[in-house]
């Protein structure tokens, strides 16, 4: 679930906030202390694994939970685990999306390492897996080997500029006709997309309805609200989850206009503003892209993550804004009808739609917060 920051502000009452902002200058001008530092530290470290991992932790991942943990005790090897305290049991009951995020992490690690003259050989789930739940077994074993012949990936050049852009897109600027061709950089998973206005209108309506269901379903909405970090002090303390930052959010937090309690209260202005803000995102899609796998094993999900990262980087390269809209892909009962509808359209012969996103031209947005690498090494 994501709220467009600007739209929320407008809807909650920009005038009141602006007046308050003027009087609460010190609060309004709060800035991040630590939450964005990892973006500047990417590529640093004495060991090739640290250098690659400092990039990997900038990977896209559901609700920015950053569920990765690494064990570095074995020389030249990264053993990746999932932090089972950071799953999303309501919206991602089988941890399919969490696994995709771990696939994004591994691909970014691989790309960063190849830039650094290291070949990385990845074995997903070396001790096996459970289809329905992630557990304490390793998600992957990655062996680093110095190899001067390794080919760097040109997409890696865009890694630090990549963002999930959760603002409304410009409906007056259609995407160039060759956009989908440029975004089709998937290596093993089936890529699809549309820029056709009639189809886009259909997907706008479906994604809007899926957002409505997720927000109006108390247990799935609460899972998101519990992860709201409002203002830089909260974000610095917990640089993950769904962040709301900037002068107006600082003031709204300080004045009690926007809190987790008001966001969950369906009678509040904050709740209605949030709903309208997410609709504004769905409604301004200028195209859609998706990835489909034939089967839905854990290995398929890891492969989806790798290809999703690549598509995301290709969009960044082309200046195309990108936001996953995962709601209709989620496997909880209240979403079942839309899940079936979407699959009937995109995978009529069977298969799993693993990712779905809107694309368009959007405003520039900040990078999202991250925990530093030290917080993610379980054994150094
Ligand atoms: C599997 C997966 C599902 C996601 N689903 C959504 C979504 O439904 N809505 C959304 O706004 N962002 C979604 N995202 C994007 C994440 O919220 C985003 O990657 C995370 O907040 C970190 O921000 P960044 O990508 O700008 O670094 C998804 C990402 C992944 C990997």
Coordinates of C-alpha atoms in Angstrom, one line a residue, residues 39-253:
X39 CA 23.0 5.3 -0.7
X40 CA 26.3 7.2 -0.3
X41 CA 28.1 4.2 1.1
X42 CA 27.4 1.8 -1.8
X43 CA 30.5 0.2 -3.2
X44 CA 32.7 0.8 -0.1
X45 CA 34.4 -1.9 1.9
X46 CA 37.7 -3.7 2.0
X47 CA 36.2 -7.1 1.0
X48 CA 34.6 -7.7 -2.4
X49 CA 31.5 -9.2 -0.6
X50 CA 31.0 -6.0 1.5
X51 CA 31.3 -3.9 -1.7
X52 CA 28.7 -5.9 -3.5
X53 CA 26.4 -6.2 -0.5
X54 CA 26.5 -2.5 0.1
X55 CA 24.8 -2.2 -3.3
X56 CA 22.5 -5.2 -2.9
X57 CA 20.8 -3.7 0.1
X58 CA 19.5 -0.9 -2.1
X59 CA 17.3 -3.4 -4.0
X60 CA 13.6 -2.9 -4.3
X61 CA 11.7 -5.1 -1.9
X62 CA 8.0 -5.3 -0.6
X63 CA 7.1 -2.5 1.8
X64 CA 10.8 -1.8 2.1
X65 CA 11.0 -4.5 4.8
X66 CA 14.6 -5.3 3.8
X67 CA 14.3 -8.9 5.1
X68 CA 17.9 -9.9 4.2
X69 CA 20.5 -11.3 6.6
X70 CA 23.9 -12.4 5.5
X71 CA 26.4 -14.8 7.0
X72 CA 30.0 -14.1 5.9
X73 CA 31.9 -16.7 8.0
X74 CA 32.8 -18.8 5.0
X75 CA 35.6 -17.2 3.0
X76 CA 34.5 -15.9 -0.4
X77 CA 30.9 -16.9 0.2
X78 CA 27.7 -15.0 1.1
X79 CA 25.0 -17.1 2.6
X80 CA 21.7 -15.3 2.5
X81 CA 18.9 -15.9 5.0
X82 CA 15.5 -14.3 5.3
X83 CA 14.7 -12.4 8.5
X84 CA 11.4 -14.2 9.4
X85 CA 10.5 -11.3 11.7
X86 CA 10.1 -9.1 8.6
X87 CA 7.6 -11.1 6.6
X88 CA 4.1 -9.8 5.5
X89 CA 1.8 -12.6 6.5
X90 CA -1.5 -10.7 5.6
X91 CA -0.7 -9.4 2.2
X92 CA 2.0 -12.0 1.3
X93 CA 0.8 -15.1 3.0
X94 CA 3.3 -17.5 1.2
X95 CA 6.1 -15.0 1.2
X96 CA 6.1 -15.1 -2.6
X97 CA 6.8 -11.3 -2.8
X98 CA 9.4 -11.4 0.0
X99 CA 11.2 -14.0 -2.1
X100 CA 11.0 -11.9 -5.2
X101 CA 12.6 -9.0 -3.2
X102 CA 15.4 -11.4 -2.2
X103 CA 15.9 -12.2 -5.9
X104 CA 16.2 -8.5 -6.6
X105 CA 18.9 -8.3 -3.8
X106 CA 20.9 -11.2 -5.3
X107 CA 20.8 -9.8 -8.8
X108 CA 22.0 -6.4 -7.6
X109 CA 24.7 -8.1 -5.6
X110 CA 25.8 -10.1 -8.7
X111 CA 25.8 -7.0 -10.9
X112 CA 27.9 -5.0 -8.4
X113 CA 30.3 -7.9 -8.0
X114 CA 30.8 -8.3 -11.8
X115 CA 31.6 -4.5 -12.0
X116 CA 34.2 -5.3 -9.4
X117 CA 35.8 -8.2 -11.4
X118 CA 34.1 -10.9 -9.3
X119 CA 32.0 -13.8 -10.8
X120 CA 29.2 -14.8 -8.4
X121 CA 27.7 -18.3 -8.6
X122 CA 24.3 -18.4 -6.9
X123 CA 22.6 -21.5 -5.7
X124 CA 19.1 -20.7 -4.5
X125 CA 17.8 -22.6 -1.5
X126 CA 20.7 -25.1 -1.2
X127 CA 19.0 -26.9 1.6
X128 CA 15.6 -27.0 0.0
X129 CA 12.5 -24.9 0.7
X130 CA 8.9 -24.9 1.7
X131 CA 6.4 -23.7 -1.0
X132 CA 4.1 -22.2 1.6
X133 CA 6.5 -20.6 4.2
X134 CA 10.0 -19.3 4.4
X135 CA 12.0 -20.7 7.2
X136 CA 15.5 -20.6 8.7
X137 CA 17.2 -22.5 5.9
X138 CA 19.4 -20.4 3.6
X139 CA 17.7 -18.6 0.7
X140 CA 20.9 -18.7 -1.3
X141 CA 24.6 -19.6 -1.3
X142 CA 26.7 -17.2 -3.4
X143 CA 30.3 -18.0 -4.2
X144 CA 32.5 -15.1 -5.2
X145 CA 35.5 -15.8 -7.5
X146 CA 37.9 -13.2 -8.9
X147 CA 37.6 -13.4 -12.7
X148 CA 39.0 -10.7 -15.0
X149 CA 36.9 -12.1 -17.9
X150 CA 33.5 -11.4 -16.2
X151 CA 31.3 -9.0 -18.2
X152 CA 29.9 -6.0 -16.3
X153 CA 26.2 -5.4 -16.9
X154 CA 25.5 -2.0 -18.5
X155 CA 22.2 -1.8 -16.5
X156 CA 24.2 -1.5 -13.3
X157 CA 25.1 2.1 -14.2
X158 CA 21.6 3.1 -13.2
X159 CA 21.5 1.3 -9.8
X160 CA 21.9 4.4 -7.6
X161 CA 19.3 6.4 -9.5
X162 CA 16.6 3.7 -9.4
X163 CA 13.5 4.6 -7.4
X164 CA 10.0 3.3 -6.9
X165 CA 8.1 6.4 -7.9
X166 CA 4.9 6.6 -5.8
X167 CA 3.6 9.9 -7.1
X168 CA 0.9 10.5 -9.8
X169 CA 2.3 10.5 -13.3
X170 CA 1.9 13.1 -16.0
X171 CA -1.2 12.2 -18.0
X172 CA -0.3 14.8 -20.6
X173 CA 2.9 13.0 -21.6
X174 CA 2.4 9.6 -23.3
X175 CA 5.3 7.2 -23.2
X176 CA 7.3 6.8 -26.4
X177 CA 6.1 3.9 -28.6
X178 CA 9.4 1.9 -28.1
X179 CA 9.2 2.0 -24.3
X180 CA 8.1 -1.6 -23.9
X181 CA 10.9 -2.8 -26.2
X182 CA 13.4 -1.0 -24.1
X183 CA 12.0 -2.4 -20.8
X184 CA 12.1 -6.0 -22.0
X185 CA 15.4 -6.9 -20.5
X186 CA 14.1 -10.0 -18.7
X187 CA 16.5 -13.0 -19.1
X188 CA 14.3 -15.9 -18.1
X189 CA 10.9 -14.8 -17.1
X190 CA 8.1 -13.8 -19.5
X191 CA 7.9 -10.0 -19.8
X192 CA 4.7 -8.3 -20.9
X193 CA 3.2 -4.8 -21.1
X194 CA 0.9 -2.4 -22.7
X195 CA 0.7 1.3 -23.6
X196 CA -2.6 0.9 -25.4
X197 CA -5.0 3.6 -24.0
X198 CA -8.0 1.3 -23.9
X199 CA -6.0 -1.5 -22.1
X200 CA -4.4 1.0 -19.8
X201 CA -7.9 2.3 -18.8
X202 CA -8.9 -1.3 -18.0
X203 CA -5.8 -1.8 -15.8
X204 CA -6.3 1.5 -14.1
X205 CA -9.7 0.4 -13.1
X206 CA -8.6 -3.0 -11.9
X207 CA -5.6 -1.7 -9.9
X208 CA -7.9 1.0 -8.3
X209 CA -10.4 -1.7 -7.2
X210 CA -7.6 -3.9 -5.9
X211 CA -6.3 -0.9 -3.8
X212 CA -9.8 -0.3 -2.5
X213 CA -10.1 -3.9 -1.4
X214 CA -6.7 -4.0 0.3
X215 CA -7.4 -0.7 2.2
X216 CA -11.0 -1.6 3.1
X217 CA -9.9 -5.1 4.4
X218 CA -9.0 -4.3 8.0
X219 CA -6.2 -6.9 8.5
X220 CA -4.4 -6.1 5.2
X221 CA -4.6 -2.4 5.7
X222 CA -3.4 -2.6 9.3
X223 CA -0.3 -4.5 8.1
X224 CA 0.6 -1.5 6.1
X225 CA -0.3 1.1 8.7
X226 CA 1.7 -0.6 11.3
X227 CA 4.7 0.0 9.0
X228 CA 4.1 3.7 8.5
X229 CA 7.1 5.8 9.6
X230 CA 6.0 9.4 9.9
X231 CA 8.7 12.1 10.0
X232 CA 12.5 11.7 9.9
X233 CA 12.9 10.9 13.6
X234 CA 10.8 7.7 13.1
X235 CA 12.4 6.9 9.8
X236 CA 15.9 7.3 11.2
X237 CA 15.0 5.1 14.1
X238 CA 13.5 2.4 11.8
X239 CA 14.7 3.0 8.2
X240 CA 12.3 0.6 6.6
X241 CA 8.6 0.3 6.0
X242 CA 6.4 3.0 4.4
X243 CA 8.0 6.4 5.0
X244 CA 6.3 9.8 5.0
X245 CA 8.8 12.6 5.1
X246 CA 9.2 16.2 4.2
X247 CA 8.3 19.5 5.8
X248 CA 4.6 19.0 5.8
X249 CA 4.6 15.5 7.1
X250 CA 6.8 16.7 10.0
X251 CA 4.2 19.3 10.8
X252 CA 1.3 17.0 10.4
X253 CA 2.9 14.5 12.7

